[in-house]
Amino acid sequence: MSTISDSNAGLDFELNLAPIIDCLTVLITFTMISASFLSISVFDAGMAGPIDKADKTPPPPVNLSLELRSGGQFDIVVTGKENTTVKVAAINGERDYVGLAEHLKKLKAKWPTVQGVSVEADENVEYQFIVKAMDSARPSFPEVVLGGM
Amino acid sequence: MRGMQTMGSRNWFKKSRKAPSEDMALQITSMADIFTILLVFLLKSYAEGVVTISPSQGVTLPNAKGGDEMVQALRVEISPLAVQLEGVPVLTLKDFKLDAKQAKGNGVKELEKAFDMQRRRQNEIAKSNKDVKIEGKILVLADQKTPYTTLKTVLTAAALHGYTDFKLIVVKQE
């Protein structure tokens, strides 16, 4: 008459958590060592490729060139149907990225079909300033390329 | 009677008052829960990166708000002391700058030779494996203080060998 209680006793068992904790500790240690907490992304800055003869897209009305000067100034050189240079002066020795973005926005409103701008800099201008300038130009002109090559 | 009552209450008091246990039972169940949650979080962040890029020691990448997804391509790294192509140093620098001799002499030629070798290697692989396409993509991992003149020298050498699609690696700014 003890068969029912015997079968119930066979179904119950105590889970030994110690080896599971060991496995979890090793896995967590491994993933923490190999995990990268830096969010890295890619900024497309390719050179313009060769002109495809089959491409029937009309050339842009103006060519834009963004030049970073050593003193902190930006020069936006417009060539083509309009030839002009827009200067964005530095503020307290710091580059004015907000002013640059505003000027580029105005140019985009004037020339909506223009999609690209090439970025150049003086010899000693640091790479971080070039990237920031490209980042400021991207909302208005998505095709930002590195020029002067 | 009174004495017997006192004795009884003393015995009851002794029975109800247990000696404090010196062994503390560790709550392993809660620890297992915490470890499981931690592991799930770490596995999630581990699986997200398809291509992992680790800049060399001493290289600080610039910050940028925009950015696209990571791609697999030839990697060139510019640090204060060297230019590396696929992890192999090809040009020595002094505080990011080329020596005057290097700029005019063999220094840039070494760089061009390295790019040429990579291009030939890619062509050979593309010949033997039709699934591999010849691409002009190049990942640029440059320190944020790299002067434009050094960057221009390296990228011009790359462009001369067909690597014109520059992908600048940046740290995404939230």
Coordinates of N, CA and C in Angstrom, one line a residue, chain B:
Chain B
M1 N 3.4 24.8 45.4 CA 2.6 25.0 44.2 C 3.3 26.2 43.4
R2 N 3.6 27.1 44.1 CA 4.2 28.3 43.5 C 5.5 27.9 42.9
G3 N 6.3 27.2 43.7 CA 7.6 26.7 43.2 C 7.5 25.9 41.9
M4 N 6.5 25.0 41.9 CA 6.3 24.1 40.7 C 5.9 25.0 39.5
Q5 N 5.1 26.0 39.7 CA 4.8 26.9 38.6 C 6.0 27.6 38.1
T6 N 6.8 28.0 39.0 CA 8.1 28.7 38.6 C 9.0 27.8 37.7
M7 N 9.1 26.5 38.3 CA 9.9 25.5 37.6 C 9.4 25.3 36.1
G8 N 8.0 25.2 36.0 CA 7.4 24.9 34.7 C 7.7 26.1 33.8
S9 N 7.5 27.3 34.3 CA 7.7 28.5 33.4 C 9.1 28.6 33.0
R10 N 10.0 28.2 33.9 CA 11.5 28.2 33.5 C 11.8 27.3 32.4
N11 N 11.2 26.0 32.5 CA 11.4 25.0 31.5 C 10.8 25.5 30.2
W12 N 9.6 26.1 30.2 CA 9.0 26.6 29.0 C 9.8 27.7 28.4
F13 N 10.3 28.5 29.2 CA 11.2 29.6 28.7 C 12.4 29.1 28.1
K14 N 13.0 28.0 28.7 CA 14.2 27.4 28.1 C 13.9 26.8 26.8
K15 N 12.8 26.1 26.7 CA 12.4 25.4 25.4 C 12.1 26.4 24.3
S16 N 11.4 27.5 24.7 CA 11.0 28.5 23.6 C 12.2 29.3 23.2
R17 N 13.2 29.5 24.1 CA 14.4 30.3 23.7 C 15.4 29.3 23.1
K18 N 15.6 29.4 21.8 CA 16.5 28.5 21.1 C 17.9 29.2 21.1
A19 N 18.9 28.4 21.0 CA 20.2 29.0 20.9 C 20.4 29.5 19.5
P20 N 21.0 30.7 19.3 CA 21.1 31.3 17.9 C 22.0 30.4 17.1
S21 N 21.6 30.2 15.8 CA 22.3 29.3 14.9 C 23.5 30.1 14.4
E22 N 24.7 29.4 14.3 CA 25.9 30.1 13.8 C 26.0 30.0 12.3
D23 N 25.4 29.0 11.7 CA 25.5 28.8 10.3 C 24.4 29.7 9.6
M24 N 24.9 30.4 8.6 CA 24.0 31.3 7.8 C 23.7 30.6 6.5
A25 N 22.5 30.3 6.1 CA 22.2 29.6 4.8 C 22.3 30.6 3.7
L26 N 23.1 30.3 2.7 CA 23.3 31.2 1.5 C 22.1 31.0 0.6
Q27 N 21.5 32.1 0.2 CA 20.4 32.1 -0.7 C 20.9 31.9 -2.2
I28 N 21.1 30.7 -2.6 CA 21.7 30.4 -3.9 C 20.7 30.7 -5.0
T29 N 19.4 30.5 -4.7 CA 18.4 30.7 -5.7 C 18.4 32.1 -6.2
S30 N 18.5 33.1 -5.3 CA 18.5 34.5 -5.7 C 19.8 34.8 -6.5
M31 N 20.9 34.2 -6.1 CA 22.2 34.4 -6.9 C 22.1 33.9 -8.3
A32 N 21.4 32.7 -8.4 CA 21.2 32.1 -9.8 C 20.4 33.0 -10.6
D33 N 19.4 33.7 -10.0 CA 18.5 34.6 -10.8 C 19.3 35.8 -11.3
I34 N 20.1 36.3 -10.4 CA 21.0 37.5 -10.8 C 21.9 37.1 -11.9
F35 N 22.6 36.0 -11.7 CA 23.6 35.6 -12.7 C 22.9 35.3 -14.1
T36 N 21.7 34.8 -14.1 CA 21.0 34.5 -15.3 C 20.7 35.8 -16.0
I37 N 20.2 36.8 -15.3 CA 19.9 38.1 -15.9 C 21.1 38.8 -16.5
L38 N 22.2 38.7 -15.7 CA 23.5 39.3 -16.1 C 24.0 38.6 -17.4
L39 N 23.9 37.3 -17.4 CA 24.4 36.6 -18.6 C 23.5 36.9 -19.8
V40 N 22.2 37.0 -19.7 CA 21.4 37.3 -20.8 C 21.7 38.7 -21.4
F41 N 21.9 39.6 -20.5 CA 22.3 41.0 -20.9 C 23.6 41.0 -21.7
L42 N 24.6 40.3 -21.1 CA 26.0 40.3 -21.8 C 25.9 39.5 -23.1
L43 N 25.2 38.4 -23.2 CA 25.0 37.7 -24.4 C 24.4 38.6 -25.5
K44 N 23.4 39.3 -25.1 CA 22.7 40.2 -26.0 C 23.7 41.2 -26.6
S45 N 24.5 41.9 -25.8 CA 25.4 42.9 -26.3 C 26.6 42.2 -27.0
Y46 N 26.9 41.0 -26.7 CA 28.0 40.2 -27.4 C 27.5 39.9 -28.8
A47 N 26.2 39.5 -29.0 CA 25.7 39.1 -30.3 C 25.4 40.2 -31.2
E48 N 25.3 41.4 -30.7 CA 24.9 42.6 -31.6 C 26.0 42.9 -32.6
G49 N 27.3 42.9 -32.2 CA 28.4 43.3 -33.0 C 28.7 42.2 -34.0
V50 N 28.5 42.4 -35.3 CA 28.8 41.4 -36.2 C 30.3 41.5 -36.5
V51 N 30.8 42.7 -36.7 CA 32.2 42.9 -37.0 C 32.8 43.7 -35.8
T52 N 33.8 43.1 -35.1 CA 34.3 43.8 -34.0 C 35.6 44.5 -34.3
I53 N 35.7 45.7 -33.9 CA 36.9 46.5 -34.2 C 37.5 46.9 -32.9
S54 N 38.8 46.6 -32.7 CA 39.5 47.1 -31.5 C 40.6 47.9 -31.9
P55 N 40.6 49.2 -31.6 CA 41.7 50.1 -32.0 C 42.9 49.7 -31.1
S56 N 44.1 50.0 -31.6 CA 45.3 49.7 -30.8 C 45.4 50.6 -29.6
Q57 N 46.3 50.2 -28.7 CA 46.5 51.0 -27.5 C 47.0 52.4 -27.9
G58 N 46.5 53.4 -27.3 CA 47.0 54.7 -27.6 C 46.2 55.4 -28.7
V59 N 45.3 54.7 -29.3 CA 44.5 55.3 -30.4 C 43.1 55.7 -29.8
T60 N 42.8 57.0 -29.9 CA 41.5 57.5 -29.5 C 40.7 57.9 -30.7
L61 N 39.6 57.2 -31.0 CA 38.8 57.5 -32.2 C 38.0 58.7 -31.9
P62 N 37.7 59.5 -33.0 CA 36.9 60.7 -32.8 C 35.4 60.3 -32.6
N63 N 34.7 61.3 -32.0 CA 33.2 61.1 -31.8 C 32.4 61.6 -32.9
A64 N 31.3 61.0 -33.2 CA 30.4 61.6 -34.2 C 28.9 61.1 -33.9
K65 N 28.0 62.0 -34.2 CA 26.6 61.6 -33.9 C 26.0 60.6 -34.9
G66 N 26.4 60.9 -36.2 CA 25.8 60.0 -37.2 C 26.7 58.8 -37.4
G67 N 26.3 57.9 -38.2 CA 27.1 56.7 -38.5 C 26.2 55.6 -39.1
D68 N 26.9 54.7 -39.8 CA 26.2 53.6 -40.5 C 26.7 52.3 -39.8
E69 N 26.1 51.2 -40.3 CA 26.5 49.9 -39.8 C 27.9 49.5 -40.2
M70 N 28.5 48.8 -39.3 CA 29.9 48.3 -39.6 C 30.0 47.4 -40.8
V71 N 31.0 47.5 -41.6 CA 31.2 46.6 -42.7 C 32.6 45.9 -42.6
Q72 N 32.8 44.9 -43.4 CA 34.1 44.1 -43.4 C 34.9 44.7 -44.6
A73 N 36.1 45.2 -44.3 CA 36.9 45.7 -45.4 C 38.4 45.8 -44.9
L74 N 39.2 46.2 -45.8 CA 40.7 46.4 -45.5 C 40.8 47.5 -44.4
R75 N 41.7 47.2 -43.4 CA 41.7 48.1 -42.3 C 43.1 48.8 -42.2
V76 N 43.0 50.1 -42.2 CA 44.3 50.9 -42.0 C 44.1 51.7 -40.7
E77 N 45.2 51.7 -39.9 CA 45.2 52.3 -38.6 C 46.3 53.3 -38.5
I78 N 45.9 54.5 -38.1 CA 46.9 55.6 -37.9 C 47.0 56.0 -36.4
S79 N 48.2 55.7 -35.9 CA 48.4 56.0 -34.5 C 49.6 57.0 -34.4
P80 N 49.9 57.5 -33.2 CA 51.0 58.5 -33.1 C 52.4 58.0 -33.6
L81 N 52.6 56.6 -33.6 CA 53.9 56.1 -33.9 C 54.0 55.3 -35.2
A82 N 52.8 54.9 -35.7 CA 52.9 54.1 -37.0 C 51.6 54.1 -37.7
V83 N 51.8 53.7 -39.0 CA 50.6 53.4 -39.8 C 50.6 51.9 -40.0
Q84 N 49.5 51.3 -39.7 CA 49.4 49.8 -39.8 C 48.3 49.4 -40.8
L85 N 48.6 48.4 -41.6 CA 47.7 47.9 -42.6 C 47.4 46.5 -42.2
E86 N 46.1 46.2 -41.9 CA 45.7 44.9 -41.4 C 46.6 44.4 -40.2
G87 N 46.9 45.3 -39.3 CA 47.6 45.0 -38.1 C 49.1 44.9 -38.3
V88 N 49.6 45.1 -39.5 CA 51.0 45.1 -39.8 C 51.6 46.5 -40.0
P89 N 52.6 46.9 -39.2 CA 53.1 48.3 -39.3 C 53.8 48.4 -40.7
V90 N 53.5 49.4 -41.4 CA 54.1 49.7 -42.8 C 54.9 51.0 -42.8
L91 N 54.6 51.9 -41.9 CA 55.2 53.2 -41.9 C 55.4 53.7 -40.5
T92 N 56.6 54.1 -40.2 CA 56.8 54.7 -38.8 C 56.5 56.2 -38.8
L93 N 55.9 56.7 -37.7 CA 55.6 58.1 -37.6 C 56.3 58.6 -36.3
K94 N 56.5 59.9 -36.3 CA 56.9 60.5 -35.1 C 55.9 61.6 -34.7
D95 N 55.1 61.2 -33.7 CA 54.1 62.1 -33.2 C 53.1 62.5 -34.4
F96 N 52.7 61.5 -35.1 CA 51.7 61.5 -36.2 C 52.3 62.0 -37.5
K97 N 53.6 62.5 -37.5 CA 54.1 63.1 -38.7 C 55.2 62.2 -39.3
L98 N 55.2 62.3 -40.7 CA 56.2 61.6 -41.4 C 57.5 62.4 -41.3
D99 N 58.7 61.7 -41.4 CA 60.0 62.5 -41.5 C 60.0 63.1 -42.8
A100 N 60.8 64.1 -42.9 CA 61.0 64.8 -44.2 C 61.6 63.7 -45.2
K101 N 62.4 62.9 -44.8 CA 63.0 61.8 -45.7 C 62.0 60.9 -46.1
Q102 N 61.1 60.5 -45.2 CA 60.1 59.5 -45.5 C 59.1 60.1 -46.5
A103 N 58.7 61.3 -46.3 CA 57.7 61.9 -47.1 C 58.2 62.0 -48.6
K104 N 59.5 62.2 -48.8 CA 60.0 62.3 -50.2 C 60.6 61.0 -50.6
G105 N 61.1 60.3 -49.7 CA 61.9 59.1 -50.1 C 61.1 57.8 -50.1
N106 N 61.6 56.7 -49.4 CA 61.0 55.4 -49.5 C 59.8 55.2 -48.6
G107 N 59.6 56.1 -47.7 CA 58.5 55.9 -46.7 C 57.2 55.7 -47.3
V108 N 56.8 56.7 -48.2 CA 55.5 56.6 -48.9 C 55.5 55.4 -49.9
K109 N 56.6 55.1 -50.4 CA 56.7 53.9 -51.3 C 56.4 52.6 -50.6
E110 N 56.9 52.5 -49.3 CA 56.6 51.3 -48.5 C 55.1 51.2 -48.3
L111 N 54.5 52.3 -48.1 CA 53.0 52.4 -47.9 C 52.3 51.9 -49.2
E112 N 52.7 52.5 -50.3 CA 52.1 52.1 -51.6 C 52.3 50.6 -51.9
K113 N 53.5 50.1 -51.5 CA 53.8 48.7 -51.8 C 52.9 47.8 -51.0
A114 N 52.6 48.2 -49.8 CA 51.7 47.5 -48.9 C 50.3 47.5 -49.5
F115 N 49.8 48.6 -49.9 CA 48.5 48.7 -50.5 C 48.4 47.8 -51.8
D116 N 49.5 47.9 -52.6 CA 49.6 47.1 -53.8 C 49.5 45.6 -53.6
M117 N 50.2 45.2 -52.5 CA 50.2 43.8 -52.1 C 48.8 43.4 -51.7
Q118 N 48.1 44.2 -51.0 CA 46.7 43.9 -50.5 C 45.8 43.8 -51.7
R119 N 46.0 44.7 -52.7 CA 45.1 44.7 -53.9 C 45.4 43.5 -54.7
R120 N 46.6 43.1 -54.8 CA 47.0 41.9 -55.6 C 46.4 40.6 -54.9
R121 N 46.5 40.6 -53.6 CA 45.9 39.5 -52.9 C 44.4 39.4 -53.1
Q122 N 43.8 40.5 -53.1 CA 42.3 40.5 -53.3 C 42.0 40.0 -54.7
N123 N 42.8 40.5 -55.6 CA 42.5 40.0 -57.0 C 42.7 38.5 -57.2
E124 N 43.7 38.0 -56.5 CA 44.0 36.6 -56.6 C 42.8 35.8 -56.0
I125 N 42.4 36.3 -54.8 CA 41.3 35.6 -54.2 C 40.0 35.6 -55.0
A126 N 39.8 36.8 -55.7 CA 38.6 37.0 -56.5 C 38.6 36.0 -57.7
K127 N 39.9 35.8 -58.2 CA 40.0 34.9 -59.4 C 39.6 33.5 -59.0
S128 N 40.1 33.1 -57.8 CA 39.8 31.7 -57.5 C 38.4 31.4 -56.9
N129 N 37.8 32.5 -56.3 CA 36.5 32.3 -55.7 C 35.6 33.4 -56.3
K130 N 34.6 32.9 -57.1 CA 33.7 33.8 -57.8 C 32.8 34.6 -56.8
D131 N 32.6 34.1 -55.6 CA 31.7 34.8 -54.7 C 32.4 36.0 -54.1
V132 N 33.7 36.1 -54.2 CA 34.4 37.2 -53.6 C 34.5 38.3 -54.7
K133 N 34.0 39.5 -54.4 CA 34.1 40.6 -55.4 C 35.2 41.6 -55.0
I134 N 35.8 42.2 -56.0 CA 36.8 43.2 -55.8 C 36.2 44.5 -55.3
E135 N 36.5 44.9 -54.1 CA 35.9 46.1 -53.6 C 36.9 47.2 -53.3
G136 N 36.4 48.4 -53.3 CA 37.3 49.5 -53.0 C 37.1 50.1 -51.6
K137 N 36.5 49.3 -50.7 CA 36.2 49.8 -49.3 C 37.5 49.7 -48.5
I138 N 37.6 50.7 -47.6 CA 38.7 50.7 -46.7 C 38.3 51.3 -45.4
L139 N 38.6 50.6 -44.3 CA 38.2 51.1 -42.9 C 39.4 52.0 -42.4
V140 N 39.1 53.2 -42.0 CA 40.1 54.1 -41.5 C 40.0 54.2 -40.0
L141 N 40.9 53.7 -39.2 CA 40.9 53.9 -37.8 C 42.1 54.9 -37.5
A142 N 41.7 56.1 -37.4 CA 42.8 57.1 -37.1 C 42.5 57.8 -35.8
D143 N 43.6 58.1 -35.1 CA 43.5 58.8 -33.8 C 42.9 60.2 -34.1
Q144 N 42.2 60.7 -33.1 CA 41.5 62.0 -33.3 C 42.5 63.2 -33.5
K145 N 43.7 63.0 -33.1 CA 44.7 64.1 -33.2 C 45.5 64.0 -34.5
T146 N 45.2 63.1 -35.4 CA 46.0 62.9 -36.6 C 45.8 64.1 -37.5
P147 N 47.0 64.8 -37.9 CA 46.8 66.0 -38.7 C 46.4 65.6 -40.1
Y148 N 45.7 66.5 -40.8 CA 45.1 66.2 -42.1 C 46.2 65.8 -43.1
T149 N 47.4 66.4 -43.0 CA 48.4 66.1 -44.0 C 48.8 64.6 -43.9
T150 N 48.9 64.0 -42.8 CA 49.2 62.5 -42.6 C 48.0 61.7 -43.2
L151 N 46.9 62.1 -42.8 CA 45.7 61.4 -43.3 C 45.6 61.4 -44.8
K152 N 45.9 62.6 -45.3 CA 45.8 62.8 -46.8 C 46.8 61.9 -47.5
T153 N 48.0 61.8 -46.9 CA 49.1 61.0 -47.5 C 48.7 59.5 -47.5
V154 N 48.1 59.0 -46.4 CA 47.7 57.6 -46.3 C 46.5 57.3 -47.3
L155 N 45.6 58.2 -47.3 CA 44.4 58.0 -48.1 C 44.7 58.1 -49.6
T156 N 45.6 59.0 -49.9 CA 46.0 59.2 -51.3 C 46.6 57.9 -51.8
A157 N 47.5 57.3 -51.0 CA 48.2 56.0 -51.4 C 47.1 54.9 -51.5
A158 N 46.1 54.9 -50.7 CA 45.1 53.9 -50.8 C 44.2 54.1 -52.0
A159 N 43.9 55.4 -52.3 CA 43.1 55.7 -53.5 C 43.8 55.3 -54.8
L160 N 45.1 55.4 -54.8 CA 45.9 55.1 -56.0 C 45.8 53.6 -56.3
H161 N 45.5 52.8 -55.3 CA 45.4 51.4 -55.6 C 44.0 50.9 -55.5
G162 N 43.1 51.8 -55.8 CA 41.6 51.4 -56.0 C 40.8 51.4 -54.7
Y163 N 41.4 51.8 -53.6 CA 40.6 51.9 -52.3 C 40.1 53.3 -52.2
T164 N 38.9 53.6 -52.8 CA 38.4 54.9 -52.8 C 37.2 55.1 -51.9
D165 N 36.7 54.0 -51.5 CA 35.5 54.1 -50.6 C 35.9 54.1 -49.1
F166 N 36.2 55.3 -48.6 CA 36.7 55.4 -47.3 C 35.6 55.3 -46.3
K167 N 35.8 54.4 -45.3 CA 34.8 54.3 -44.2 C 35.5 54.7 -42.9
L168 N 35.2 55.8 -42.4 CA 35.9 56.3 -41.2 C 35.2 55.7 -40.0
I169 N 36.0 55.1 -39.1 CA 35.5 54.5 -37.9 C 35.5 55.6 -36.8
V170 N 34.3 55.7 -36.3 CA 34.1 56.7 -35.2 C 33.3 56.1 -34.0
V171 N 33.4 56.8 -32.9 CA 32.7 56.3 -31.7 C 31.4 57.1 -31.8
K172 N 30.3 56.3 -31.7 CA 29.0 56.9 -31.8 C 28.6 57.7 -30.5
Q173 N 28.3 58.9 -30.7 CA 28.0 59.8 -29.6 C 26.5 59.8 -29.4
E174 N 26.0 59.5 -28.2 CA 24.6 59.4 -27.9 C 24.0 60.8 -27.7

